[in-house]
Amino acid sequence: MGNKETEQAAITHVLALERAAGREPRDVRTSGLPYDVDSPPRMIEVKAFSRSARSEPLPLEHRQVLAAQANPGRFYLYVVDNLAGPDGTEIGVRVLHGEILRAMIERSQPQMTYWPTFRAAEYDEAERLC
């Protein structure tokens, strides 16, 4: 299962869980919001793992940290793991929010990552080895 498939499986799983909890979730990944699922009153960022997420880093963008800090009662981090299991029975969801998420963010060190866009013309003109 590739990254896109793993992410989609996690989002689909979270949407189903939210519906089962009586909320009306929406996938907002393409809306520009700093989270993946809007499920009032929850703003949910989903982290997907094909294997166990135990002891794994949970990367958050700066804007996601700001959203978590500004909305500690509403911003949730759902960690969906074991998505590559053969029949889906081992899929787990860990929910982080409020004080525990605040503490996790406070003990982490921010790192800057650059995400330059590989424009079409640059792609076409780039040296190709094979």
Short mmCIF file of N, CA, C and O in Angstrom, two decimals:
data_model
loop_
_atom_site.label_atom_id
_atom_site.label_comp_id
_atom_site.label_asym_id
_atom_site.label_seq_id
_atom_site.Cartn_x
_atom_site.Cartn_y
_atom_site.Cartn_z
N MET A 1 0.86 -1.17 0.00
CA MET A 1 0.00 0.00 0.00
C MET A 1 0.91 1.23 0.00
O MET A 1 1.76 1.38 0.85
N GLY A 2 0.73 2.14 -0.97
CA GLY A 2 1.52 3.36 -1.06
C GLY A 2 1.02 4.44 -0.12
O GLY A 2 0.00 4.29 0.56
N ASN A 3 1.75 5.55 -0.07
CA ASN A 3 1.40 6.65 0.83
C ASN A 3 0.00 7.20 0.58
O ASN A 3 -0.75 7.45 1.53
N LYS A 4 -0.34 7.42 -0.69
CA LYS A 4 -1.68 7.97 -1.01
C LYS A 4 -2.77 7.00 -0.58
O LYS A 4 -3.79 7.42 -0.03
N GLU A 5 -2.56 5.72 -0.84
CA GLU A 5 -3.56 4.72 -0.46
C GLU A 5 -3.68 4.60 1.06
O GLU A 5 -4.79 4.45 1.58
N THR A 6 -2.54 4.68 1.74
CA THR A 6 -2.55 4.62 3.20
C THR A 6 -3.31 5.81 3.77
O THR A 6 -4.15 5.66 4.67
N GLU A 7 -3.02 7.00 3.24
CA GLU A 7 -3.71 8.20 3.72
C GLU A 7 -5.21 8.11 3.45
O GLU A 7 -6.03 8.42 4.32
N GLN A 8 -5.58 7.69 2.24
CA GLN A 8 -7.00 7.59 1.91
C GLN A 8 -7.72 6.57 2.80
O GLN A 8 -8.83 6.81 3.25
N ALA A 9 -7.06 5.45 3.06
CA ALA A 9 -7.66 4.44 3.93
C ALA A 9 -7.88 5.00 5.34
O ALA A 9 -8.91 4.74 5.97
N ALA A 10 -6.91 5.77 5.83
CA ALA A 10 -7.04 6.37 7.16
C ALA A 10 -8.19 7.38 7.20
O ALA A 10 -8.99 7.38 8.14
N ILE A 11 -8.27 8.23 6.19
CA ILE A 11 -9.35 9.23 6.13
C ILE A 11 -10.71 8.53 6.08
O ILE A 11 -11.64 8.90 6.81
N THR A 12 -10.82 7.52 5.24
CA THR A 12 -12.08 6.78 5.12
C THR A 12 -12.47 6.16 6.46
O THR A 12 -13.64 6.20 6.87
N HIS A 13 -11.49 5.61 7.15
CA HIS A 13 -11.74 4.99 8.46
C HIS A 13 -12.21 6.04 9.47
O HIS A 13 -13.17 5.82 10.22
N VAL A 14 -11.54 7.19 9.50
CA VAL A 14 -11.90 8.26 10.43
C VAL A 14 -13.30 8.80 10.13
O VAL A 14 -14.10 9.02 11.04
N LEU A 15 -13.61 9.00 8.86
CA LEU A 15 -14.95 9.47 8.49
C LEU A 15 -16.02 8.50 8.99
O LEU A 15 -17.05 8.93 9.53
N ALA A 16 -15.78 7.20 8.85
CA ALA A 16 -16.74 6.19 9.32
C ALA A 16 -16.88 6.24 10.84
O ALA A 16 -18.00 6.15 11.37
N LEU A 17 -15.76 6.38 11.55
CA LEU A 17 -15.82 6.46 13.01
C LEU A 17 -16.59 7.69 13.48
O LEU A 17 -17.37 7.63 14.43
N GLU A 18 -16.35 8.81 12.81
CA GLU A 18 -17.05 10.04 13.18
C GLU A 18 -18.55 9.93 12.91
O GLU A 18 -19.36 10.37 13.73
N ARG A 19 -18.93 9.33 11.80
CA ARG A 19 -20.36 9.13 11.51
C ARG A 19 -20.98 8.22 12.58
O ARG A 19 -22.10 8.47 13.04
N ALA A 20 -20.26 7.16 12.95
CA ALA A 20 -20.76 6.23 13.97
C ALA A 20 -20.92 6.93 15.32
O ALA A 20 -21.76 6.52 16.13
N ALA A 21 -20.15 7.98 15.55
CA ALA A 21 -20.26 8.75 16.81
C ALA A 21 -21.36 9.81 16.74
O ALA A 21 -21.54 10.58 17.68
N GLY A 22 -22.06 9.87 15.61
CA GLY A 22 -23.17 10.81 15.48
C GLY A 22 -22.80 12.18 14.96
O GLY A 22 -23.63 13.09 14.97
N ARG A 23 -21.56 12.33 14.51
CA ARG A 23 -21.15 13.61 13.95
C ARG A 23 -21.28 13.57 12.43
O ARG A 23 -21.50 12.51 11.85
N GLU A 24 -21.15 14.73 11.80
CA GLU A 24 -21.26 14.84 10.35
C GLU A 24 -19.93 15.30 9.77
O GLU A 24 -19.73 16.48 9.50
N PRO A 25 -18.99 14.35 9.56
CA PRO A 25 -17.64 14.71 9.12
C PRO A 25 -17.57 15.02 7.62
O PRO A 25 -18.37 14.51 6.83
N ARG A 26 -16.61 15.88 7.28
CA ARG A 26 -16.31 16.20 5.87
C ARG A 26 -14.82 16.14 5.66
O ARG A 26 -14.05 16.64 6.49
N ASP A 27 -14.41 15.56 4.56
CA ASP A 27 -13.00 15.55 4.16
C ASP A 27 -12.69 16.94 3.62
O ASP A 27 -13.27 17.37 2.62
N VAL A 28 -11.79 17.67 4.28
CA VAL A 28 -11.47 19.05 3.88
C VAL A 28 -10.00 19.19 3.47
O VAL A 28 -9.44 20.28 3.50
N ARG A 29 -9.39 18.08 3.05
CA ARG A 29 -7.96 18.12 2.70
C ARG A 29 -7.64 19.10 1.59
O ARG A 29 -6.56 19.66 1.57
N THR A 30 -8.55 19.33 0.68
CA THR A 30 -8.27 20.23 -0.45
C THR A 30 -8.75 21.65 -0.21
O THR A 30 -8.68 22.48 -1.11
N SER A 31 -9.20 21.96 0.99
CA SER A 31 -9.78 23.28 1.26
C SER A 31 -8.78 24.32 1.76
O SER A 31 -9.12 25.48 1.91
N GLY A 32 -7.56 23.89 2.07
CA GLY A 32 -6.56 24.82 2.60
C GLY A 32 -6.58 24.95 4.11
O GLY A 32 -5.80 25.72 4.67
N LEU A 33 -7.45 24.23 4.78
CA LEU A 33 -7.49 24.26 6.25
C LEU A 33 -6.30 23.48 6.81
O LEU A 33 -5.77 22.59 6.13
N PRO A 34 -5.90 23.75 8.04
CA PRO A 34 -4.74 23.06 8.61
C PRO A 34 -5.06 21.70 9.21
O PRO A 34 -4.35 21.21 10.09
N TYR A 35 -6.11 21.06 8.77
CA TYR A 35 -6.49 19.73 9.25
C TYR A 35 -7.21 19.02 8.12
O TYR A 35 -7.56 19.62 7.10
N ASP A 36 -7.44 17.72 8.29
CA ASP A 36 -7.96 16.87 7.22
C ASP A 36 -9.48 16.67 7.23
O ASP A 36 -10.10 16.53 6.19
N VAL A 37 -10.05 16.62 8.43
CA VAL A 37 -11.47 16.31 8.56
C VAL A 37 -12.13 17.35 9.45
O VAL A 37 -11.66 17.62 10.56
N ASP A 38 -13.22 17.91 8.97
CA ASP A 38 -14.04 18.82 9.77
C ASP A 38 -15.23 18.01 10.25
O ASP A 38 -16.03 17.53 9.44
N SER A 39 -15.32 17.79 11.55
CA SER A 39 -16.39 17.00 12.14
C SER A 39 -16.88 17.74 13.38
O SER A 39 -16.54 17.39 14.51
N PRO A 40 -17.64 18.82 13.15
CA PRO A 40 -18.04 19.70 14.25
C PRO A 40 -18.48 18.96 15.48
O PRO A 40 -19.28 18.03 15.38
N PRO A 41 -17.92 19.32 16.63
CA PRO A 41 -17.05 20.48 16.87
C PRO A 41 -15.56 20.18 16.66
O PRO A 41 -14.72 21.01 16.93
N ARG A 42 -15.22 19.00 16.17
CA ARG A 42 -13.81 18.61 16.05
C ARG A 42 -13.17 19.04 14.73
O ARG A 42 -13.77 18.96 13.67
N MET A 43 -11.92 19.48 14.86
CA MET A 43 -11.05 19.75 13.72
C MET A 43 -9.99 18.65 13.81
O MET A 43 -9.21 18.62 14.77
N ILE A 44 -9.98 17.73 12.85
CA ILE A 44 -9.17 16.52 12.98
C ILE A 44 -8.05 16.46 11.96
O ILE A 44 -8.29 16.49 10.74
N GLU A 45 -6.84 16.37 12.46
CA GLU A 45 -5.68 16.09 11.61
C GLU A 45 -5.43 14.59 11.71
O GLU A 45 -5.39 14.03 12.81
N VAL A 46 -5.29 13.93 10.57
CA VAL A 46 -5.11 12.48 10.53
C VAL A 46 -3.68 12.15 10.14
O VAL A 46 -3.17 12.67 9.14
N LYS A 47 -3.04 11.30 10.93
CA LYS A 47 -1.72 10.76 10.60
C LYS A 47 -1.90 9.27 10.35
O LYS A 47 -2.44 8.55 11.19
N ALA A 48 -1.46 8.82 9.18
CA ALA A 48 -1.68 7.44 8.75
C ALA A 48 -0.37 6.66 8.73
O ALA A 48 0.65 7.15 8.26
N PHE A 49 -0.43 5.43 9.23
CA PHE A 49 0.73 4.54 9.26
C PHE A 49 0.32 3.15 8.78
O PHE A 49 -0.68 2.61 9.25
N SER A 50 1.10 2.59 7.89
CA SER A 50 0.80 1.24 7.43
C SER A 50 1.13 0.22 8.51
O SER A 50 0.55 -0.84 8.58
N ARG A 51 2.07 0.54 9.39
CA ARG A 51 2.48 -0.32 10.50
C ARG A 51 2.11 0.37 11.82
O ARG A 51 1.44 1.38 11.82
N SER A 52 2.64 -0.13 12.91
CA SER A 52 2.37 0.48 14.21
C SER A 52 2.99 1.88 14.28
O SER A 52 4.11 2.10 13.81
N ALA A 53 2.29 2.79 14.89
CA ALA A 53 2.80 4.16 15.09
C ALA A 53 3.51 4.30 16.43
O ALA A 53 3.98 5.38 16.75
N ARG A 54 3.61 3.22 17.16
CA ARG A 54 4.24 3.27 18.48
C ARG A 54 5.68 3.75 18.36
O ARG A 54 6.46 3.21 17.59
N SER A 55 6.02 4.81 19.08
CA SER A 55 7.35 5.43 19.11
C SER A 55 7.72 6.13 17.80
O SER A 55 8.89 6.46 17.60
N GLU A 56 6.77 6.37 16.93
CA GLU A 56 7.03 7.07 15.67
C GLU A 56 6.84 8.58 15.85
O GLU A 56 6.00 9.01 16.63
N PRO A 57 7.61 9.38 15.12
CA PRO A 57 7.37 10.83 15.15
C PRO A 57 6.06 11.16 14.43
O PRO A 57 5.67 10.46 13.50
N LEU A 58 5.41 12.19 14.90
CA LEU A 58 4.15 12.65 14.30
C LEU A 58 4.39 14.05 13.74
O LEU A 58 4.28 15.04 14.47
N PRO A 59 4.73 14.15 12.47
CA PRO A 59 5.05 15.47 11.92
C PRO A 59 3.83 16.37 11.83
O PRO A 59 2.78 15.97 11.34
N LEU A 60 3.99 17.59 12.33
CA LEU A 60 2.94 18.60 12.25
C LEU A 60 3.50 19.83 11.56
O LEU A 60 4.61 20.25 11.87
N GLU A 61 2.72 20.39 10.66
CA GLU A 61 3.10 21.65 10.04
C GLU A 61 2.94 22.77 11.07
O GLU A 61 2.16 22.65 12.02
N HIS A 62 3.65 23.87 10.84
CA HIS A 62 3.57 25.01 11.76
C HIS A 62 2.13 25.49 11.91
O HIS A 62 1.66 25.77 13.03
N ARG A 63 1.40 25.55 10.82
CA ARG A 63 0.01 26.01 10.88
C ARG A 63 -0.88 25.05 11.65
O ARG A 63 -1.87 25.45 12.26
N GLN A 64 -0.54 23.77 11.67
CA GLN A 64 -1.29 22.80 12.46
C GLN A 64 -1.01 23.00 13.95
O GLN A 64 -1.92 22.91 14.77
N VAL A 65 0.24 23.28 14.28
CA VAL A 65 0.59 23.58 15.67
C VAL A 65 -0.16 24.83 16.14
O VAL A 65 -0.73 24.86 17.23
N LEU A 66 -0.18 25.86 15.29
CA LEU A 66 -0.91 27.08 15.65
C LEU A 66 -2.40 26.81 15.85
O LEU A 66 -3.02 27.33 16.78
N ALA A 67 -2.98 25.98 14.99
CA ALA A 67 -4.40 25.63 15.12
C ALA A 67 -4.65 24.85 16.41
O ALA A 67 -5.65 25.09 17.10
N ALA A 68 -3.75 23.94 16.75
CA ALA A 68 -3.89 23.17 17.99
C ALA A 68 -3.79 24.08 19.21
O ALA A 68 -4.54 23.92 20.18
N GLN A 69 -2.86 25.03 19.15
CA GLN A 69 -2.69 25.96 20.28
C GLN A 69 -3.87 26.93 20.40
O GLN A 69 -4.28 27.28 21.50
N ALA A 70 -4.42 27.36 19.27
CA ALA A 70 -5.53 28.31 19.29
C ALA A 70 -6.86 27.65 19.64
O ALA A 70 -7.78 28.32 20.12
N ASN A 71 -6.97 26.34 19.39
CA ASN A 71 -8.23 25.62 19.59
C ASN A 71 -8.00 24.32 20.36
O ASN A 71 -8.33 23.24 19.85
N PRO A 72 -7.45 24.38 21.56
CA PRO A 72 -7.09 23.14 22.26
C PRO A 72 -8.27 22.21 22.55
O PRO A 72 -8.09 21.01 22.64
N GLY A 73 -9.44 22.75 22.66
CA GLY A 73 -10.61 21.91 22.91
C GLY A 73 -11.24 21.34 21.66
O GLY A 73 -12.06 20.43 21.74
N ARG A 74 -10.84 21.85 20.50
CA ARG A 74 -11.45 21.41 19.24
C ARG A 74 -10.48 20.69 18.30
O ARG A 74 -10.91 19.93 17.45
N PHE A 75 -9.16 20.96 18.43
CA PHE A 75 -8.19 20.36 17.52
C PHE A 75 -7.81 18.97 18.01
O PHE A 75 -7.33 18.81 19.13
N TYR A 76 -8.01 17.98 17.16
CA TYR A 76 -7.72 16.59 17.49
C TYR A 76 -6.72 16.03 16.50
O TYR A 76 -6.77 16.34 15.30
N LEU A 77 -5.82 15.19 16.99
CA LEU A 77 -4.89 14.46 16.14
C LEU A 77 -5.27 12.99 16.25
O LEU A 77 -5.21 12.41 17.33
N TYR A 78 -5.73 12.41 15.13
CA TYR A 78 -6.08 11.00 15.09
C TYR A 78 -4.92 10.27 14.42
O TYR A 78 -4.57 10.56 13.28
N VAL A 79 -4.33 9.33 15.13
CA VAL A 79 -3.23 8.53 14.60
C VAL A 79 -3.82 7.16 14.24
O VAL A 79 -4.24 6.40 15.12
N VAL A 80 -3.87 6.88 12.95
CA VAL A 80 -4.45 5.64 12.44
C VAL A 80 -3.29 4.75 12.03
O VAL A 80 -2.51 5.12 11.16
N ASP A 81 -3.19 3.57 12.66
CA ASP A 81 -2.05 2.71 12.33
C ASP A 81 -2.47 1.27 12.00
O ASP A 81 -3.63 0.91 12.11
N ASN A 82 -1.47 0.52 11.55
CA ASN A 82 -1.64 -0.87 11.13
C ASN A 82 -2.59 -1.00 9.95
O ASN A 82 -3.34 -1.98 9.84
N LEU A 83 -2.55 -0.04 9.05
CA LEU A 83 -3.43 -0.04 7.88
C LEU A 83 -3.07 -1.09 6.85
O LEU A 83 -3.89 -1.43 6.00
N ALA A 84 -1.85 -1.62 6.89
CA ALA A 84 -1.43 -2.60 5.90
C ALA A 84 -1.73 -4.03 6.33
O ALA A 84 -1.32 -4.98 5.66
N GLY A 85 -2.45 -4.19 7.42
CA GLY A 85 -2.81 -5.53 7.87
C GLY A 85 -3.64 -6.25 6.83
O GLY A 85 -4.34 -5.63 6.03
N PRO A 86 -3.60 -7.57 6.82
CA PRO A 86 -4.26 -8.33 5.76
C PRO A 86 -5.78 -8.17 5.67
O PRO A 86 -6.34 -8.13 4.59
N ASP A 87 -6.44 -8.03 6.80
CA ASP A 87 -7.90 -7.95 6.74
C ASP A 87 -8.48 -6.72 7.42
O ASP A 87 -9.69 -6.60 7.56
N GLY A 88 -7.62 -5.80 7.88
CA GLY A 88 -8.09 -4.57 8.49
C GLY A 88 -8.52 -4.69 9.94
O GLY A 88 -8.94 -3.71 10.53
N THR A 89 -8.40 -5.88 10.53
CA THR A 89 -8.86 -6.05 11.91
C THR A 89 -7.90 -5.45 12.93
O THR A 89 -8.29 -5.24 14.07
N GLU A 90 -6.66 -5.20 12.53
CA GLU A 90 -5.68 -4.66 13.47
C GLU A 90 -5.57 -3.14 13.40
O GLU A 90 -4.75 -2.55 14.10
N ILE A 91 -6.37 -2.50 12.56
CA ILE A 91 -6.32 -1.04 12.46
C ILE A 91 -6.64 -0.44 13.81
O ILE A 91 -7.61 -0.84 14.46
N GLY A 92 -5.83 0.51 14.22
CA GLY A 92 -6.05 1.18 15.49
C GLY A 92 -6.10 2.68 15.29
O GLY A 92 -5.50 3.22 14.35
N VAL A 93 -6.82 3.36 16.15
CA VAL A 93 -6.89 4.82 16.11
C VAL A 93 -6.62 5.33 17.51
O VAL A 93 -7.31 4.97 18.46
N ARG A 94 -5.58 6.15 17.62
CA ARG A 94 -5.25 6.80 18.89
C ARG A 94 -5.62 8.27 18.76
O ARG A 94 -5.31 8.90 17.74
N VAL A 95 -6.29 8.81 19.74
CA VAL A 95 -6.79 10.18 19.68
C VAL A 95 -6.00 11.05 20.66
O VAL A 95 -5.94 10.74 21.86
N LEU A 96 -5.40 12.09 20.12
CA LEU A 96 -4.63 13.03 20.93
C LEU A 96 -5.28 14.41 20.82
O LEU A 96 -5.55 14.88 19.71
N HIS A 97 -5.51 15.05 21.95
CA HIS A 97 -6.03 16.42 21.95
C HIS A 97 -5.83 17.03 23.34
O HIS A 97 -5.34 16.38 24.24
N GLY A 98 -6.19 18.27 23.44
CA GLY A 98 -6.13 18.95 24.73
C GLY A 98 -4.75 18.95 25.35
O GLY A 98 -3.75 19.20 24.69
N GLU A 99 -4.68 18.64 26.62
CA GLU A 99 -3.44 18.73 27.40
C GLU A 99 -2.35 17.80 26.89
O GLU A 99 -1.18 18.18 26.83
N ILE A 100 -2.70 16.58 26.53
CA ILE A 100 -1.66 15.65 26.07
C ILE A 100 -1.03 16.13 24.75
O ILE A 100 0.18 16.07 24.58
N LEU A 101 -1.84 16.64 23.85
CA LEU A 101 -1.30 17.16 22.59
C LEU A 101 -0.47 18.41 22.84
O LEU A 101 0.61 18.57 22.27
N ARG A 102 -0.93 19.28 23.73
CA ARG A 102 -0.16 20.47 24.07
C ARG A 102 1.21 20.10 24.62
O ARG A 102 2.23 20.64 24.22
N ALA A 103 1.24 19.12 25.52
CA ALA A 103 2.51 18.69 26.12
C ALA A 103 3.43 18.08 25.07
O ALA A 103 4.64 18.32 25.08
N MET A 104 2.89 17.30 24.15
CA MET A 104 3.70 16.70 23.09
C MET A 104 4.31 17.78 22.20
O MET A 104 5.48 17.70 21.83
N ILE A 105 3.51 18.78 21.87
CA ILE A 105 4.01 19.87 21.04
C ILE A 105 5.09 20.66 21.77
O ILE A 105 6.13 20.98 21.20
N GLU A 106 4.87 20.95 23.04
CA GLU A 106 5.83 21.73 23.81
C GLU A 106 7.18 21.04 23.96
O GLU A 106 8.21 21.70 24.01
N ARG A 107 7.20 19.73 24.02
CA ARG A 107 8.47 19.03 24.19
C ARG A 107 9.19 18.74 22.88
O ARG A 107 10.29 18.21 22.86
N SER A 108 8.57 19.09 21.77
CA SER A 108 9.20 18.85 20.47
C SER A 108 9.98 20.08 20.02
O SER A 108 9.71 21.20 20.45
N GLN A 109 10.94 19.86 19.18
CA GLN A 109 11.76 20.93 18.62
C GLN A 109 11.29 21.21 17.20
O GLN A 109 11.27 20.31 16.37
N PRO A 110 10.92 22.46 16.90
CA PRO A 110 10.49 22.76 15.53
C PRO A 110 11.66 22.62 14.56
O PRO A 110 12.81 22.92 14.90
N GLN A 111 11.34 22.15 13.37
CA GLN A 111 12.33 22.01 12.31
C GLN A 111 11.74 22.64 11.06
O GLN A 111 10.56 22.48 10.78
N MET A 112 12.57 23.34 10.32
CA MET A 112 12.09 23.97 9.11
C MET A 112 12.33 23.05 7.91
O MET A 112 13.40 22.50 7.76
N THR A 113 11.31 22.87 7.11
CA THR A 113 11.41 22.08 5.90
C THR A 113 10.99 22.94 4.72
O THR A 113 9.97 23.62 4.79
N TYR A 114 11.77 22.92 3.67
CA TYR A 114 11.43 23.65 2.46
C TYR A 114 10.73 22.71 1.50
O TYR A 114 11.15 21.57 1.33
N TRP A 115 9.68 23.19 0.87
CA TRP A 115 8.91 22.41 -0.09
C TRP A 115 8.83 23.17 -1.41
O TRP A 115 7.77 23.69 -1.78
N PRO A 116 9.95 23.28 -2.14
CA PRO A 116 9.90 24.02 -3.40
C PRO A 116 9.04 23.29 -4.43
O PRO A 116 9.02 22.06 -4.47
N THR A 117 8.35 24.06 -5.24
CA THR A 117 7.53 23.48 -6.30
C THR A 117 8.41 23.19 -7.51
O THR A 117 9.18 24.04 -7.95
N PHE A 118 8.32 21.99 -8.03
CA PHE A 118 9.08 21.56 -9.19
C PHE A 118 8.24 21.92 -10.42
O PHE A 118 7.44 21.14 -10.91
N ARG A 119 8.38 23.15 -10.89
CA ARG A 119 7.57 23.65 -12.00
C ARG A 119 7.75 22.80 -13.24
O ARG A 119 8.80 22.17 -13.45
N ALA A 120 6.74 22.81 -14.09
CA ALA A 120 6.75 21.98 -15.29
C ALA A 120 7.97 22.26 -16.17
O ALA A 120 8.64 21.33 -16.65
N ALA A 121 8.29 23.53 -16.37
CA ALA A 121 9.44 23.88 -17.22
C ALA A 121 10.74 23.39 -16.60
O ALA A 121 11.63 22.90 -17.31
N GLU A 122 10.85 23.49 -15.28
CA GLU A 122 12.05 23.01 -14.60
C GLU A 122 12.16 21.48 -14.71
O GLU A 122 13.25 20.94 -14.90
N TYR A 123 11.03 20.82 -14.59
CA TYR A 123 11.00 19.37 -14.73
C TYR A 123 11.45 18.97 -16.12
O TYR A 123 12.30 18.10 -16.30
N ASP A 124 10.89 19.65 -17.13
CA ASP A 124 11.21 19.32 -18.52
C ASP A 124 12.67 19.58 -18.85
O ASP A 124 13.26 18.88 -19.67
N GLU A 125 13.27 20.59 -18.21
CA GLU A 125 14.64 20.98 -18.52
C GLU A 125 15.68 20.31 -17.63
O GLU A 125 16.88 20.38 -17.91
N ALA A 126 15.27 19.66 -16.58
CA ALA A 126 16.20 19.05 -15.64
C ALA A 126 16.96 17.91 -16.30
O ALA A 126 16.42 17.17 -17.13
N GLU A 127 18.21 17.76 -15.89
CA GLU A 127 19.04 16.66 -16.39
C GLU A 127 18.38 15.34 -16.03
O GLU A 127 17.90 15.14 -14.92
N ARG A 128 18.36 14.44 -16.96
CA ARG A 128 17.75 13.13 -16.76
C ARG A 128 18.81 12.06 -16.87
O ARG A 128 19.51 11.99 -17.89
N LEU A 129 18.93 11.24 -15.86
CA LEU A 129 19.95 10.20 -15.85
C LEU A 129 19.50 8.92 -16.55
O LEU A 129 20.32 8.17 -17.06
N CYS A 130 18.25 8.64 -16.55
CA CYS A 130 17.74 7.43 -17.24
C CYS A 130 16.34 7.66 -17.73
O CYS A 130 15.69 8.57 -17.43
#
